[in-house]
mmCIF file of C-alpha atoms in Angstrom:
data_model
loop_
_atom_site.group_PDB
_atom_site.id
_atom_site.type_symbol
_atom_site.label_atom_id
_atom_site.label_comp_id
_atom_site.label_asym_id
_atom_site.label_seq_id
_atom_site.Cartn_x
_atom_site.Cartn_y
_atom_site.Cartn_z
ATOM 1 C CA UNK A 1 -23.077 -1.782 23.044
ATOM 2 C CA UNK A 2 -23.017 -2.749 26.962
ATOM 3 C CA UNK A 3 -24.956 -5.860 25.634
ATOM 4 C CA UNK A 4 -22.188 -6.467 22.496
ATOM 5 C CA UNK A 5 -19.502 -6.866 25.521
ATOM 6 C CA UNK A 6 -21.000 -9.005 27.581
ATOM 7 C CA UNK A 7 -22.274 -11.579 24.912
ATOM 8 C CA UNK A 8 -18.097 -11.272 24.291
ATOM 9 C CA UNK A 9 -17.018 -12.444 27.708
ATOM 10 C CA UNK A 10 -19.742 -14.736 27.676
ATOM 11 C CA UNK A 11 -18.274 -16.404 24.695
ATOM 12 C CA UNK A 12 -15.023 -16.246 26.136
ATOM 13 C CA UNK A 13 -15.816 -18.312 28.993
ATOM 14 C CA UNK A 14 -18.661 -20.248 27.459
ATOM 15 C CA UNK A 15 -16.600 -23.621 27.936
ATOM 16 C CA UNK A 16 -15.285 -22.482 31.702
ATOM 17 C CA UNK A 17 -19.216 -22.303 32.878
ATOM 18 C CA UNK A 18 -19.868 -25.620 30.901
ATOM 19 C CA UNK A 19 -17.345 -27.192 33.247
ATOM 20 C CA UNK A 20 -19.513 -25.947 36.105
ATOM 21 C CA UNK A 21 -23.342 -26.378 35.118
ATOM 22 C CA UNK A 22 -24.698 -30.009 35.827
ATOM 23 C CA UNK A 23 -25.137 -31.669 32.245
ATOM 24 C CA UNK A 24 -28.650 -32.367 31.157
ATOM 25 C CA UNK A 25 -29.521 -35.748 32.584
ATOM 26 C CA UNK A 26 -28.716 -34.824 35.804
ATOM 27 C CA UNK A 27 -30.687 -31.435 35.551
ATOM 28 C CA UNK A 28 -33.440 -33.985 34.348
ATOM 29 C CA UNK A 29 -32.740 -35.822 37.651
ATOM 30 C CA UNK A 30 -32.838 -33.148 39.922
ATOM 31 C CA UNK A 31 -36.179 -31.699 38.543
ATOM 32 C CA UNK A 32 -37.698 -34.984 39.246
ATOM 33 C CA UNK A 33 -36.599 -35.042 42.618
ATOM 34 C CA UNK A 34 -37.611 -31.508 43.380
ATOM 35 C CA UNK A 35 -41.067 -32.724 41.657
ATOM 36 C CA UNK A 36 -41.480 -35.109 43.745
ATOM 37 C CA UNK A 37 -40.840 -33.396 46.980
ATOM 38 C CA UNK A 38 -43.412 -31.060 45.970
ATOM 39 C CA UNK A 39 -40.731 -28.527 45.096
ATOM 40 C CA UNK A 40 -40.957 -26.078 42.100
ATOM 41 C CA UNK A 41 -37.940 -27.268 40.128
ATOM 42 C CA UNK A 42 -36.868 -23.101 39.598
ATOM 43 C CA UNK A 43 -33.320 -23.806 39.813
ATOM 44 C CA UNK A 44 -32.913 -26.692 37.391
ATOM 45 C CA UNK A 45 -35.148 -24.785 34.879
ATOM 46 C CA UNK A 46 -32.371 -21.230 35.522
ATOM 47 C CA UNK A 47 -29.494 -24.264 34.902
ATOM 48 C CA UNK A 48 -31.064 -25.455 31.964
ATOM 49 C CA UNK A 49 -31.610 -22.011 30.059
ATOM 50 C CA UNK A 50 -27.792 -20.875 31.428
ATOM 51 C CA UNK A 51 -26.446 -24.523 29.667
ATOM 52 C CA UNK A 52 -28.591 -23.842 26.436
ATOM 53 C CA UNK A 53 -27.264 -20.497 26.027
ATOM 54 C CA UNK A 54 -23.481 -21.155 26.871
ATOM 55 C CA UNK A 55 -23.775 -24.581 24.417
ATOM 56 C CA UNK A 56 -24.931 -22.161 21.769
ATOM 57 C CA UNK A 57 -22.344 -19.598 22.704
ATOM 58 C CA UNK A 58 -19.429 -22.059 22.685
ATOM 59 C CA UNK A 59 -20.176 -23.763 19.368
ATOM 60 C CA UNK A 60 -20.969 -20.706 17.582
ATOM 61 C CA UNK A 61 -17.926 -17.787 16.653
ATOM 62 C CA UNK A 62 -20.810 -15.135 17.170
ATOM 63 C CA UNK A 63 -18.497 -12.432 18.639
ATOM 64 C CA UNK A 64 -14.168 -12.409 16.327
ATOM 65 C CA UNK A 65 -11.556 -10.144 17.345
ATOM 66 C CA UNK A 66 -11.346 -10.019 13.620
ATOM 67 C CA UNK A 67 -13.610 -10.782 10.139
ATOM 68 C CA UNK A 68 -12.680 -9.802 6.693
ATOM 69 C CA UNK A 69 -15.215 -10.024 4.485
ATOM 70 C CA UNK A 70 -14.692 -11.677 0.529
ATOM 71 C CA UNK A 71 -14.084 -8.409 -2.196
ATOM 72 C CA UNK A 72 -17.187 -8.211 -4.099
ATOM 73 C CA UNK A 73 -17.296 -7.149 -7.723
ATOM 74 C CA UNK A 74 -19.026 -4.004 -7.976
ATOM 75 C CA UNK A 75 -19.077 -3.175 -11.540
ATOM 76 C CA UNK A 76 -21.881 -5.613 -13.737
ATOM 77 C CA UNK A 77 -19.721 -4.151 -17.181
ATOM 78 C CA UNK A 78 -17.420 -6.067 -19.465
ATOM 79 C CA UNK A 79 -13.719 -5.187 -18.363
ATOM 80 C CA UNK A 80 -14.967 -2.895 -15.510
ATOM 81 C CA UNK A 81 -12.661 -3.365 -12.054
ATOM 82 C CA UNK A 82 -14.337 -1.947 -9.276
ATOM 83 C CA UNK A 83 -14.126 -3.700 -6.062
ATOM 84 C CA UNK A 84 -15.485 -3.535 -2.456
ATOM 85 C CA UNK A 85 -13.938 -4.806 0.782
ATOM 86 C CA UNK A 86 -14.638 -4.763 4.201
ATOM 87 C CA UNK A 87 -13.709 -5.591 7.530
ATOM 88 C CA UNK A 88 -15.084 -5.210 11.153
ATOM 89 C CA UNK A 89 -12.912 -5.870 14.454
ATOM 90 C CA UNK A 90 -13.056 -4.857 18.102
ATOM 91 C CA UNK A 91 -10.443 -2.863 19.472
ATOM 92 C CA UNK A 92 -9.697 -3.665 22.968
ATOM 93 C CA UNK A 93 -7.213 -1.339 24.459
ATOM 94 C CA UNK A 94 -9.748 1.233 23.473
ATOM 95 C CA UNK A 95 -12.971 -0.364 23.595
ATOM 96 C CA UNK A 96 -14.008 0.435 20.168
ATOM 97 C CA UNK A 97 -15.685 -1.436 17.344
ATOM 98 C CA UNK A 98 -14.659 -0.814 14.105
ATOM 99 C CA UNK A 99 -15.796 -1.286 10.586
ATOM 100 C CA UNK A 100 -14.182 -0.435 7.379
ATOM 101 C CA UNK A 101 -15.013 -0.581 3.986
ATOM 102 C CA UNK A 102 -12.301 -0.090 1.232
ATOM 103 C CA UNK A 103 -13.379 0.470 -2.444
ATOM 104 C CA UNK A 104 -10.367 -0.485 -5.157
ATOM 105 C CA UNK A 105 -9.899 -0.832 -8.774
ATOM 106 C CA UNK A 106 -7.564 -3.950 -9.495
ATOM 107 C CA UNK A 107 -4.828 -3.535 -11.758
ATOM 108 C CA UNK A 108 -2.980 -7.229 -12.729
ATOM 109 C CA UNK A 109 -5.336 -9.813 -12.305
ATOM 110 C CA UNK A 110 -4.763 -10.226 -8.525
ATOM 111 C CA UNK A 111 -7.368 -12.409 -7.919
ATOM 112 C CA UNK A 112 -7.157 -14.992 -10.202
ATOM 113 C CA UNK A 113 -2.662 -15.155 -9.666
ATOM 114 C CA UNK A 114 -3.550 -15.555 -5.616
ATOM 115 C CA UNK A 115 -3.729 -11.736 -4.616
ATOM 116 C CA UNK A 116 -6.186 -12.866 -2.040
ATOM 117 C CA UNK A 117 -3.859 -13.457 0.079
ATOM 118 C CA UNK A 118 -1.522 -10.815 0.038
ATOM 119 C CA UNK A 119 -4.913 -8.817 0.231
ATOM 120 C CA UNK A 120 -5.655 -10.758 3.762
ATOM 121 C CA UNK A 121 -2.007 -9.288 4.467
ATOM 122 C CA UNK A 122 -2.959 -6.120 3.207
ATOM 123 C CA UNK A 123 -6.061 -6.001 5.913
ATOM 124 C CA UNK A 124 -4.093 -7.112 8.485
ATOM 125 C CA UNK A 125 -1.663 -4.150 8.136
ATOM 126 C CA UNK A 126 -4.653 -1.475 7.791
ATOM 127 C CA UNK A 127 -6.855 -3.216 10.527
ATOM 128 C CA UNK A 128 -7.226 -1.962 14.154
ATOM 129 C CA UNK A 129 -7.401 1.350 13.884
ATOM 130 C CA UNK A 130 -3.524 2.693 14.510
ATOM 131 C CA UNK A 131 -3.801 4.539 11.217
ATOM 132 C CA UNK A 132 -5.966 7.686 10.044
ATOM 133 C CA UNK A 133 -7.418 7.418 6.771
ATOM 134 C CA UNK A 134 -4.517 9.031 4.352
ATOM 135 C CA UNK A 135 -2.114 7.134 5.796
ATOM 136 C CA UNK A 136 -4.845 3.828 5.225
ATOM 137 C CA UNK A 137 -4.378 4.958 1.270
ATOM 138 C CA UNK A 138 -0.448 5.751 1.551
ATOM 139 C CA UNK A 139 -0.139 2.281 2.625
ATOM 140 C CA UNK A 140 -2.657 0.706 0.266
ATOM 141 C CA UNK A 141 -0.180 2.745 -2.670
ATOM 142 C CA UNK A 142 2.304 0.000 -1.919
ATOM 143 C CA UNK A 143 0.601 -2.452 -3.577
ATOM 144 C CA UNK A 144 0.758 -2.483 -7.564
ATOM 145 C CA UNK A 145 -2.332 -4.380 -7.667
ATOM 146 C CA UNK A 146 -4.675 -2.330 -6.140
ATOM 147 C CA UNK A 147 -5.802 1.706 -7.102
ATOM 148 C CA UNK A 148 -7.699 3.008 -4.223
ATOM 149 C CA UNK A 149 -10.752 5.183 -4.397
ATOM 150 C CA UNK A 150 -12.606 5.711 -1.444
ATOM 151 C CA UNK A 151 -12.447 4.204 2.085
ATOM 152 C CA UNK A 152 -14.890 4.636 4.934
ATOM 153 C CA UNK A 153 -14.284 3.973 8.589
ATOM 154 C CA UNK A 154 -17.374 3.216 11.234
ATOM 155 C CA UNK A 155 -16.090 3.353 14.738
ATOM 156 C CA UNK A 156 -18.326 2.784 17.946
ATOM 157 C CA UNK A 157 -17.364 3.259 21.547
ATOM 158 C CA UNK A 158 -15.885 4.143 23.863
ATOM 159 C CA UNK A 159 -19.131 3.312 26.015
ATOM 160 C CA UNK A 160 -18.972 5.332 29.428
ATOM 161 C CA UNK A 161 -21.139 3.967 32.459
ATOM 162 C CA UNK A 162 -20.656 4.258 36.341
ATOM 163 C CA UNK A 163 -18.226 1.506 36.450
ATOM 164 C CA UNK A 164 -15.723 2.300 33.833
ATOM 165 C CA UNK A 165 -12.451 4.541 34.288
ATOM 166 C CA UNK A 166 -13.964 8.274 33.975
ATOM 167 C CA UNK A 167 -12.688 11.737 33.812
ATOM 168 C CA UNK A 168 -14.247 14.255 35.752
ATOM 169 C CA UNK A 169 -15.799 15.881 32.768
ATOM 170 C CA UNK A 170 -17.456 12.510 31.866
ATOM 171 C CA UNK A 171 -18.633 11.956 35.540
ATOM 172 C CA UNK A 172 -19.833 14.752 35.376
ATOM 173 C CA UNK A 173 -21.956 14.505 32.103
ATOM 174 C CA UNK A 174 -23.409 11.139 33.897
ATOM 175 C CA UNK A 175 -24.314 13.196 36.763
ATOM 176 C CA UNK A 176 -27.241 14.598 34.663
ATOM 177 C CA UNK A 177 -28.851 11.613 34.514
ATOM 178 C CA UNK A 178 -29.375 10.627 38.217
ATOM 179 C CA UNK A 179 -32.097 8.123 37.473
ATOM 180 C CA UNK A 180 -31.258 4.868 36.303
ATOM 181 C CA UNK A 181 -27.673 3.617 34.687
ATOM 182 C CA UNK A 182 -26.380 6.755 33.025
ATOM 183 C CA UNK A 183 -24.520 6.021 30.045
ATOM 184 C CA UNK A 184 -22.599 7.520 27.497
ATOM 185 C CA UNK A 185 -21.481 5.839 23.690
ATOM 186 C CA UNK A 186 -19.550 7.713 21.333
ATOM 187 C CA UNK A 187 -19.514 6.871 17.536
ATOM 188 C CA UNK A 188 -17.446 8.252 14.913
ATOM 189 C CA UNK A 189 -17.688 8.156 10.701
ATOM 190 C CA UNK A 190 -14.871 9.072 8.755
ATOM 191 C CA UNK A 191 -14.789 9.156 4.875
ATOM 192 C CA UNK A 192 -11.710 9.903 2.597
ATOM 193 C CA UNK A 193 -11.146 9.599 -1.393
ATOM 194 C CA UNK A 194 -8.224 10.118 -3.337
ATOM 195 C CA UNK A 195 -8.279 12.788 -5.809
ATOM 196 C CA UNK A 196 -5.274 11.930 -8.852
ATOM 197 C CA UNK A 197 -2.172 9.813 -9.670
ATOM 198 C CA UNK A 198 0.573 11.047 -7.273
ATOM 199 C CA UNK A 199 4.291 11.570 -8.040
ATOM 200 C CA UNK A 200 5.203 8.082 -9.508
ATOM 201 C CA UNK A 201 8.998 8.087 -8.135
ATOM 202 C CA UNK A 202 11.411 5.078 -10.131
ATOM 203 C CA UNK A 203 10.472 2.434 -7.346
ATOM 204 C CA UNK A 204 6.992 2.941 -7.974
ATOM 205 C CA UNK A 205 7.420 2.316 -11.859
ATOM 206 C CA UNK A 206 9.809 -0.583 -11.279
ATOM 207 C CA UNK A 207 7.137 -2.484 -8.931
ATOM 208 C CA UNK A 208 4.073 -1.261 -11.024
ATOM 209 C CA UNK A 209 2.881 0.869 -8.604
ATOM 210 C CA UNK A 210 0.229 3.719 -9.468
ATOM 211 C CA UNK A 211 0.178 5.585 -6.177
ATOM 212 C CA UNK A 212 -2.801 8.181 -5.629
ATOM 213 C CA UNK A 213 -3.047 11.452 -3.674
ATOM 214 C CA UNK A 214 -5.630 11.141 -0.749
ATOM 215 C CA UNK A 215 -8.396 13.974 -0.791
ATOM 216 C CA UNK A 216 -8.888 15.432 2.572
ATOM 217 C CA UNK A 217 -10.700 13.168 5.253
ATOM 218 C CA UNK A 218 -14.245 13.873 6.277
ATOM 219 C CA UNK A 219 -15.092 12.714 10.384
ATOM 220 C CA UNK A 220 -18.677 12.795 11.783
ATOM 221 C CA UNK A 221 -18.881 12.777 15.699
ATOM 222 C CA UNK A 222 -21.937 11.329 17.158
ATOM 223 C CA UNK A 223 -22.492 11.081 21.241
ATOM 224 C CA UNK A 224 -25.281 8.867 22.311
ATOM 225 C CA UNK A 225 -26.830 9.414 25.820
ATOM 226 C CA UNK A 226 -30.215 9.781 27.924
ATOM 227 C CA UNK A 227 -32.012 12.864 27.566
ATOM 228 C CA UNK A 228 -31.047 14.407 30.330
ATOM 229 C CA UNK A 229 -27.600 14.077 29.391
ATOM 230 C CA UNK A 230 -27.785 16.152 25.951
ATOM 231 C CA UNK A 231 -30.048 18.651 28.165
ATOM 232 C CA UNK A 232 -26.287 19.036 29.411
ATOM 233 C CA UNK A 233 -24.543 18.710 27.075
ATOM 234 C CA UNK A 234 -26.445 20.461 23.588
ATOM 235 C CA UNK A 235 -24.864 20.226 20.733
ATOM 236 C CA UNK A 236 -21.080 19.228 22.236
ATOM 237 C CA UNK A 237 -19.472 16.458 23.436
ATOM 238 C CA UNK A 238 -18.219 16.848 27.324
ATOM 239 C CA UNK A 239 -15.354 18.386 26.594
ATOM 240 C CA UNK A 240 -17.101 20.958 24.746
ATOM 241 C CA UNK A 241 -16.055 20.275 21.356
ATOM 242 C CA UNK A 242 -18.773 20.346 18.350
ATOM 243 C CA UNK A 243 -20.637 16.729 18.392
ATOM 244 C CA UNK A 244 -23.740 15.865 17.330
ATOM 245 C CA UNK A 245 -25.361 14.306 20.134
ATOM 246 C CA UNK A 246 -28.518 12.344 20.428
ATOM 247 C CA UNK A 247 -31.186 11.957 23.646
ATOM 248 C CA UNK A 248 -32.460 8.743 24.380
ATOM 249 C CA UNK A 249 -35.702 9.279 25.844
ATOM 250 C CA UNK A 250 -37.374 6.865 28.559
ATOM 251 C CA UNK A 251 -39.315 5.502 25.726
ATOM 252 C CA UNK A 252 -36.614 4.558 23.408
ATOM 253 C CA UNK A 253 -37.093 8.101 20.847
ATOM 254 C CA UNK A 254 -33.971 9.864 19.559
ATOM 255 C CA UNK A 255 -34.173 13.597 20.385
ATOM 256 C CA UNK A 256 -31.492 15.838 18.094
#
């Protein structure tokens, strides 16, 4: 996750360190020079790598704010509906990444009358994780083209090192782990469904709406950490609440 932000800000100021690195003739240039003055050309080779990578990084979107996926057809049936959508985007005020996957029958013919999009629009209102997962479906009910079923929601982060803004419960959890970088990434899954038609009020009839009653929400907790850590901690997060949480040995194993 540490790695996910930094190849972010790298992209961010990909064409910034452009501006700065010599271009490639004149790394060609000073290698020969070093060459010839029976130099090891080390730091024209470090330029060259740094330019490759930040050329790639600048050329290619490999980190958006902000990607919807197309809806996919789920059903393989003559007149079946059933559609999948998703969406990933990184939240920055809270250092999360999210990812969300809403399943919908389509009522009108959306898709082929330009419902794509008003379903863009549709994201764009559910998107960046302000809402739970009811009120995801309670919004979705205000569009007459669309019957929800079941929507899933992927978060990871916060990630919690020795350089980010800590609580003492937190600095304290790092504490366990006084070898190395101590870290700390949280991850959450949360799954609702709705259950049956709701109340169809007059509106709801007059706009072709077929609202439907969210089931309750389901949320797994995970905490992700070095061993030592969930020695700590067990089977809580820091604050004590129940979490599953995972050990990270020195070798790379998970430890439940």
């Amino acid at each position: 996750f540490k790695d996910f932000w930094t190849l972010r800000d790298d992209r961010d100021h990909a064409e910034e360190q452009l501006k700065i690195i010599p271009n490639r003739e004149e790394l060609v240039a000073q290698a020969l020079d070093a060459i010839y003055a029976n130099q090891h050309p080390l730091k024209q080779q470090i330029l060259w790598l740094q330019r490759s990578y930040m050329e790639r990084l600048a050329a290619t979107p490999v980190v958006a704010d902000f990607r919807q996926s197309e809806p996919v057809k789920l059903g393989t049936q003559p007149g079946e509906r059933l559609y999948a959508i998703s969406w990933t985007g990184v939240i920055r005020s809270q250092n999360l990444f999210e990812s969300v996957t809403l399943h919908f029958e389509e009522r009108g013919g959306w898709h082929v009358t330009g419902g794509i999009g008003e379903l863009r629009d549709l994201v764009d209102d559910l998107a960046g994780g302000r809402h739970t997962l009811p009120e995801m479906i309670g919004l979705i009910n205000q569009a007459p083209w669309i019957v929800p079923r079941t929507i899933e929601r992927v978060t990871i982060g916060p990630y919690h090192h020795r350089w980010t803004e800590n609580d003492e419960l937190i600095e304290r959890a790092l504490a366990a782990a006084p070898e190395g970088e101590p870290w700390m990434l949280r991850a959450a899954i949360e799954r609702a469904a709705t259950t049956k038609a709701a109340h169809r009020s007059r509106m709801d009839a007059l706009f072709g709406r077929e609202p439907m009653e969210a089931g309750p929400s389901v949320r797994y907790r995970l905490l992700l950490a070095p061993l030592a850590i969930k020695q700590l901690l067990g089977d809580a997060d820091e604050d004590g609440q129940e979490c599953a949480v995972y050990g990270v040995t020195r070798q790379g194993d998970l430890v439940s």
